[in-house]
């Protein structure tokens, strides 16, 4: 089978969620509109996650994983996934499954006309503090990037792989994917998706790294934007 769509699942210490992830993603790719595969990126987990991934990928022929030697953060995990992908389209979902794989279909409907389609979480099931910190962080980021996106932290995205592979690596990358596609003269769109409470495992973010991190990363983004090199080859002598 020639796969067309690779779903990235970065994870760090998510052993309590992985069997449910296997069930939901296995069910989804059987009926997905495109031939699909799953790629886990284990970000140096210190629990039983790696052992579970080895077992899952033996059972599921369309599931693969890579594993870091040590914890390097979400941006590094996403970038490593982008580097590994060989399919024309790349998706991203978190291992906590607070978004549903079936909603990839909502995003894939628009990907022929756009280069990145991201979810916007509706009726969020997070705490008031988490929702408010996310709202403030998105406002800060939007004032710097002018990308027009309401929820860049939504862990459900589809991007054309050619654009993903041209995104340079820096910490905080995951907050700026729409802005990075715009720098490449790409087209972006946001689509409402469902949101669910976390039912297992622990959240990896708290108030300080939801607010301070995005602010610091915005200055890194502005520096990178000034230095960014963008080109397209018009002709090649074979």
mmCIF file of C-alpha atoms in Angstrom:
data_model
loop_
_atom_site.group_PDB
_atom_site.id
_atom_site.type_symbol
_atom_site.label_atom_id
_atom_site.label_comp_id
_atom_site.label_asym_id
_atom_site.label_seq_id
_atom_site.Cartn_x
_atom_site.Cartn_y
_atom_site.Cartn_z
ATOM 1 C CA UNK A 1 0.000 0.000 0.000
ATOM 2 C CA UNK A 2 1.256 3.470 -0.872
ATOM 3 C CA UNK A 3 0.485 5.573 2.182
ATOM 4 C CA UNK A 4 -0.593 9.163 1.607
ATOM 5 C CA UNK A 5 -0.996 10.405 5.189
ATOM 6 C CA UNK A 6 1.257 9.981 8.246
ATOM 7 C CA UNK A 7 -0.139 10.814 11.692
ATOM 8 C CA UNK A 8 2.517 11.955 14.158
ATOM 9 C CA UNK A 9 1.971 11.254 17.860
ATOM 10 C CA UNK A 10 4.650 12.823 20.086
ATOM 11 C CA UNK A 11 4.589 11.488 23.642
ATOM 12 C CA UNK A 12 6.346 11.721 26.973
ATOM 13 C CA UNK A 13 5.358 9.403 29.839
ATOM 14 C CA UNK A 14 1.948 8.447 28.440
ATOM 15 C CA UNK A 15 1.858 4.750 29.370
ATOM 16 C CA UNK A 16 -1.683 5.070 30.761
ATOM 17 C CA UNK A 17 -2.973 6.353 27.416
ATOM 18 C CA UNK A 18 -1.157 4.255 24.834
ATOM 19 C CA UNK A 19 -3.478 1.252 24.613
ATOM 20 C CA UNK A 20 -6.410 3.603 24.085
ATOM 21 C CA UNK A 21 -4.375 5.474 21.470
ATOM 22 C CA UNK A 22 -3.715 2.175 19.707
ATOM 23 C CA UNK A 23 -7.405 1.306 19.692
ATOM 24 C CA UNK A 24 -8.601 4.710 18.464
ATOM 25 C CA UNK A 25 -5.931 5.202 15.791
ATOM 26 C CA UNK A 26 -6.161 1.626 14.536
ATOM 27 C CA UNK A 27 -9.907 2.059 14.158
ATOM 28 C CA UNK A 28 -9.479 5.409 12.410
ATOM 29 C CA UNK A 29 -6.912 4.420 9.783
ATOM 30 C CA UNK A 30 -9.068 1.467 8.724
ATOM 31 C CA UNK A 31 -11.712 3.930 7.515
ATOM 32 C CA UNK A 32 -9.650 7.072 6.837
ATOM 33 C CA UNK A 33 -10.240 8.764 3.464
ATOM 34 C CA UNK A 34 -6.555 8.275 2.560
ATOM 35 C CA UNK A 35 -4.193 5.306 3.069
ATOM 36 C CA UNK A 36 -2.681 6.242 6.426
ATOM 37 C CA UNK A 37 0.025 5.247 8.861
ATOM 38 C CA UNK A 38 0.965 6.256 12.418
ATOM 39 C CA UNK A 39 4.373 7.386 13.659
ATOM 40 C CA UNK A 40 4.986 7.684 17.408
ATOM 41 C CA UNK A 41 7.837 9.904 18.593
ATOM 42 C CA UNK A 42 8.854 8.875 22.100
ATOM 43 C CA UNK A 43 10.434 11.935 23.697
ATOM 44 C CA UNK A 44 12.704 10.086 26.138
ATOM 45 C CA UNK A 45 9.901 8.725 28.343
ATOM 46 C CA UNK A 46 11.015 7.397 31.729
ATOM 47 C CA UNK A 47 7.933 5.243 32.352
ATOM 48 C CA UNK A 48 6.800 2.119 30.473
ATOM 49 C CA UNK A 49 5.896 3.976 27.269
ATOM 50 C CA UNK A 50 8.738 2.628 25.117
ATOM 51 C CA UNK A 51 7.999 -1.007 25.979
ATOM 52 C CA UNK A 52 4.337 -0.470 25.148
ATOM 53 C CA UNK A 53 5.247 1.165 21.846
ATOM 54 C CA UNK A 54 7.359 -1.833 20.895
ATOM 55 C CA UNK A 55 4.426 -4.142 21.587
ATOM 56 C CA UNK A 56 1.903 -1.940 19.782
ATOM 57 C CA UNK A 57 4.049 -1.617 16.663
ATOM 58 C CA UNK A 58 4.469 -5.384 16.483
ATOM 59 C CA UNK A 59 0.691 -5.782 16.483
ATOM 60 C CA UNK A 60 -0.145 -2.947 14.094
ATOM 61 C CA UNK A 61 1.522 -3.142 10.672
ATOM 62 C CA UNK A 62 0.891 0.530 9.894
ATOM 63 C CA UNK A 63 2.307 1.785 13.218
ATOM 64 C CA UNK A 64 5.973 2.765 13.620
ATOM 65 C CA UNK A 65 7.959 4.583 16.299
ATOM 66 C CA UNK A 66 11.201 6.452 16.846
ATOM 67 C CA UNK A 67 12.569 7.070 20.327
ATOM 68 C CA UNK A 68 14.886 9.801 21.645
ATOM 69 C CA UNK A 69 17.793 8.985 23.945
ATOM 70 C CA UNK A 70 16.565 11.684 26.329
ATOM 71 C CA UNK A 71 13.711 14.139 26.743
ATOM 72 C CA UNK A 72 14.088 17.001 24.246
ATOM 73 C CA UNK A 73 10.644 18.632 24.286
ATOM 74 C CA UNK A 74 7.568 18.761 22.092
ATOM 75 C CA UNK A 75 9.081 20.951 19.378
ATOM 76 C CA UNK A 76 11.993 18.552 18.901
ATOM 77 C CA UNK A 77 9.607 15.588 18.748
ATOM 78 C CA UNK A 78 7.435 17.247 16.099
ATOM 79 C CA UNK A 79 10.496 18.258 14.049
ATOM 80 C CA UNK A 80 11.882 14.714 14.234
ATOM 81 C CA UNK A 81 8.531 13.460 13.004
ATOM 82 C CA UNK A 82 8.572 15.912 10.085
ATOM 83 C CA UNK A 83 12.058 14.692 9.161
ATOM 84 C CA UNK A 84 10.924 11.041 9.138
ATOM 85 C CA UNK A 85 7.710 11.432 7.139
ATOM 86 C CA UNK A 86 7.709 10.207 3.530
ATOM 87 C CA UNK A 87 4.033 10.737 2.671
ATOM 88 C CA UNK A 88 2.616 13.849 0.937
ATOM 89 C CA UNK A 89 0.505 14.774 3.985
ATOM 90 C CA UNK A 90 1.384 14.889 7.669
ATOM 91 C CA UNK A 91 -1.029 14.979 10.600
ATOM 92 C CA UNK A 92 -0.443 15.665 14.283
ATOM 93 C CA UNK A 93 -2.433 14.587 17.353
ATOM 94 C CA UNK A 94 -1.496 14.396 21.032
ATOM 95 C CA UNK A 95 -1.290 11.092 22.888
ATOM 96 C CA UNK A 96 -3.754 12.327 25.530
ATOM 97 C CA UNK A 97 -6.545 12.121 22.900
ATOM 98 C CA UNK A 98 -8.226 15.319 24.006
ATOM 99 C CA UNK A 99 -9.002 15.632 20.307
ATOM 100 C CA UNK A 100 -10.496 12.785 18.265
ATOM 101 C CA UNK A 101 -8.752 11.136 15.285
ATOM 102 C CA UNK A 102 -12.023 11.098 13.331
ATOM 103 C CA UNK A 103 -11.849 14.901 13.185
ATOM 104 C CA UNK A 104 -8.843 14.579 10.884
ATOM 105 C CA UNK A 105 -11.506 14.082 8.207
ATOM 106 C CA UNK A 106 -12.756 17.633 8.831
ATOM 107 C CA UNK A 107 -9.270 18.992 8.202
ATOM 108 C CA UNK A 108 -8.509 16.756 5.222
ATOM 109 C CA UNK A 109 -11.560 18.143 3.414
ATOM 110 C CA UNK A 110 -9.744 21.482 3.100
ATOM 111 C CA UNK A 111 -6.154 20.380 2.520
ATOM 112 C CA UNK A 112 -6.371 20.407 -1.309
ATOM 113 C CA UNK A 113 -6.880 24.205 -1.183
ATOM 114 C CA UNK A 114 -4.666 24.931 1.838
ATOM 115 C CA UNK A 115 -1.155 24.021 2.958
ATOM 116 C CA UNK A 116 -1.931 23.745 6.671
ATOM 117 C CA UNK A 117 -5.319 23.150 8.279
ATOM 118 C CA UNK A 118 -5.503 23.343 12.067
ATOM 119 C CA UNK A 119 -8.265 22.558 14.499
ATOM 120 C CA UNK A 120 -9.870 25.057 16.844
ATOM 121 C CA UNK A 121 -11.055 23.412 20.050
ATOM 122 C CA UNK A 122 -14.742 24.100 20.715
ATOM 123 C CA UNK A 123 -16.354 23.819 24.147
ATOM 124 C CA UNK A 124 -12.982 23.112 25.762
ATOM 125 C CA UNK A 125 -12.987 20.653 28.639
ATOM 126 C CA UNK A 126 -9.980 22.101 30.456
ATOM 127 C CA UNK A 127 -9.830 23.940 33.768
ATOM 128 C CA UNK A 128 -10.570 27.672 33.936
ATOM 129 C CA UNK A 129 -6.893 28.421 34.688
ATOM 130 C CA UNK A 130 -5.708 26.369 31.715
ATOM 131 C CA UNK A 131 -8.250 27.946 29.376
ATOM 132 C CA UNK A 132 -7.367 31.483 30.491
ATOM 133 C CA UNK A 133 -3.613 30.936 30.198
ATOM 134 C CA UNK A 134 -4.137 29.493 26.718
ATOM 135 C CA UNK A 135 -6.300 32.475 25.722
ATOM 136 C CA UNK A 136 -3.648 34.947 26.925
ATOM 137 C CA UNK A 137 -0.804 33.018 25.268
ATOM 138 C CA UNK A 138 -2.660 32.890 21.956
ATOM 139 C CA UNK A 139 -3.270 36.631 22.157
ATOM 140 C CA UNK A 140 0.424 37.312 22.765
ATOM 141 C CA UNK A 141 1.485 35.081 19.897
ATOM 142 C CA UNK A 142 -1.115 36.493 17.488
ATOM 143 C CA UNK A 143 0.065 40.071 18.189
ATOM 144 C CA UNK A 144 3.574 39.083 17.089
ATOM 145 C CA UNK A 145 2.798 36.802 14.142
ATOM 146 C CA UNK A 146 -0.450 38.262 12.756
ATOM 147 C CA UNK A 147 -1.342 34.757 11.603
ATOM 148 C CA UNK A 148 -5.045 35.168 12.430
ATOM 149 C CA UNK A 149 -5.169 31.818 14.235
ATOM 150 C CA UNK A 150 -7.279 31.532 17.397
ATOM 151 C CA UNK A 151 -5.866 28.271 18.790
ATOM 152 C CA UNK A 152 -2.394 27.304 17.550
ATOM 153 C CA UNK A 153 -2.071 25.019 20.575
ATOM 154 C CA UNK A 154 -4.803 22.737 19.260
ATOM 155 C CA UNK A 155 -3.237 19.266 18.992
ATOM 156 C CA UNK A 156 -4.933 18.382 15.716
ATOM 157 C CA UNK A 157 -3.354 19.556 12.477
ATOM 158 C CA UNK A 158 -2.778 18.509 8.873
ATOM 159 C CA UNK A 159 0.079 19.996 6.863
ATOM 160 C CA UNK A 160 1.490 19.319 3.423
ATOM 161 C CA UNK A 161 4.785 17.567 4.087
ATOM 162 C CA UNK A 162 6.769 19.723 1.657
ATOM 163 C CA UNK A 163 5.940 22.737 3.853
ATOM 164 C CA UNK A 164 6.607 20.857 7.109
ATOM 165 C CA UNK A 165 10.092 19.852 5.997
ATOM 166 C CA UNK A 166 11.049 23.476 5.262
ATOM 167 C CA UNK A 167 10.233 24.659 8.788
ATOM 168 C CA UNK A 168 13.468 25.423 10.682
ATOM 169 C CA UNK A 169 14.008 23.958 14.113
ATOM 170 C CA UNK A 170 13.780 26.013 17.308
ATOM 171 C CA UNK A 171 12.235 25.523 20.736
ATOM 172 C CA UNK A 172 8.599 26.560 20.786
ATOM 173 C CA UNK A 173 8.182 25.546 17.130
ATOM 174 C CA UNK A 174 4.834 23.887 17.797
ATOM 175 C CA UNK A 175 3.264 27.265 18.652
ATOM 176 C CA UNK A 176 4.233 28.795 15.286
ATOM 177 C CA UNK A 177 3.372 26.232 12.627
ATOM 178 C CA UNK A 178 0.759 28.458 10.919
ATOM 179 C CA UNK A 179 3.107 31.449 10.991
ATOM 180 C CA UNK A 180 5.918 29.341 9.529
ATOM 181 C CA UNK A 181 3.682 28.207 6.661
ATOM 182 C CA UNK A 182 2.735 31.834 5.980
ATOM 183 C CA UNK A 183 6.433 32.707 5.731
ATOM 184 C CA UNK A 184 6.603 30.169 2.910
ATOM 185 C CA UNK A 185 3.717 31.962 1.161
ATOM 186 C CA UNK A 186 1.471 29.036 2.037
ATOM 187 C CA UNK A 187 -2.256 29.145 2.794
ATOM 188 C CA UNK A 188 -3.688 28.262 6.214
ATOM 189 C CA UNK A 189 -7.144 27.597 7.596
ATOM 190 C CA UNK A 190 -8.687 26.785 10.987
ATOM 191 C CA UNK A 191 -11.636 24.414 11.450
ATOM 192 C CA UNK A 192 -13.685 23.757 14.637
ATOM 193 C CA UNK A 193 -13.053 20.328 16.183
ATOM 194 C CA UNK A 194 -14.290 18.502 19.259
ATOM 195 C CA UNK A 195 -12.463 18.586 22.576
ATOM 196 C CA UNK A 196 -12.456 16.076 25.437
ATOM 197 C CA UNK A 197 -11.123 16.029 29.001
ATOM 198 C CA UNK A 198 -7.860 14.228 29.709
ATOM 199 C CA UNK A 199 -8.816 10.925 31.315
ATOM 200 C CA UNK A 200 -5.364 9.437 31.973
ATOM 201 C CA UNK A 201 -1.796 10.595 32.449
ATOM 202 C CA UNK A 202 -0.620 14.037 33.497
ATOM 203 C CA UNK A 203 -0.507 17.319 31.580
ATOM 204 C CA UNK A 204 3.045 18.453 30.778
ATOM 205 C CA UNK A 205 2.352 22.208 30.920
ATOM 206 C CA UNK A 206 1.608 24.580 33.803
ATOM 207 C CA UNK A 207 0.815 28.263 34.127
ATOM 208 C CA UNK A 208 4.376 29.558 33.835
ATOM 209 C CA UNK A 209 5.369 27.603 30.728
ATOM 210 C CA UNK A 210 2.025 28.432 29.102
ATOM 211 C CA UNK A 211 2.626 32.186 29.464
ATOM 212 C CA UNK A 212 6.351 32.890 29.834
ATOM 213 C CA UNK A 213 7.390 30.323 27.208
ATOM 214 C CA UNK A 214 5.183 31.728 24.420
ATOM 215 C CA UNK A 215 6.334 35.301 25.144
ATOM 216 C CA UNK A 216 10.033 34.386 24.963
ATOM 217 C CA UNK A 217 9.431 32.276 21.858
ATOM 218 C CA UNK A 218 7.733 35.216 20.135
ATOM 219 C CA UNK A 219 10.994 37.175 20.238
ATOM 220 C CA UNK A 220 12.824 34.134 18.840
ATOM 221 C CA UNK A 221 10.241 33.999 16.071
ATOM 222 C CA UNK A 222 10.749 37.672 15.184
ATOM 223 C CA UNK A 223 14.515 37.127 14.942
ATOM 224 C CA UNK A 224 14.027 34.044 12.792
ATOM 225 C CA UNK A 225 11.517 35.840 10.565
ATOM 226 C CA UNK A 226 14.082 38.530 9.757
ATOM 227 C CA UNK A 227 16.694 35.878 8.908
ATOM 228 C CA UNK A 228 14.386 33.382 7.189
ATOM 229 C CA UNK A 229 15.460 32.166 3.720
ATOM 230 C CA UNK A 230 12.634 31.211 1.386
ATOM 231 C CA UNK A 231 13.054 30.103 -2.210
ATOM 232 C CA UNK A 232 11.447 27.911 -4.853
ATOM 233 C CA UNK A 233 13.382 26.338 -7.712
ATOM 234 C CA UNK A 234 11.867 27.408 -11.028
ATOM 235 C CA UNK A 235 13.987 25.253 -13.311
ATOM 236 C CA UNK A 236 16.541 22.442 -13.065
ATOM 237 C CA UNK A 237 18.869 21.039 -15.680
ATOM 238 C CA UNK A 238 18.399 17.264 -15.595
#
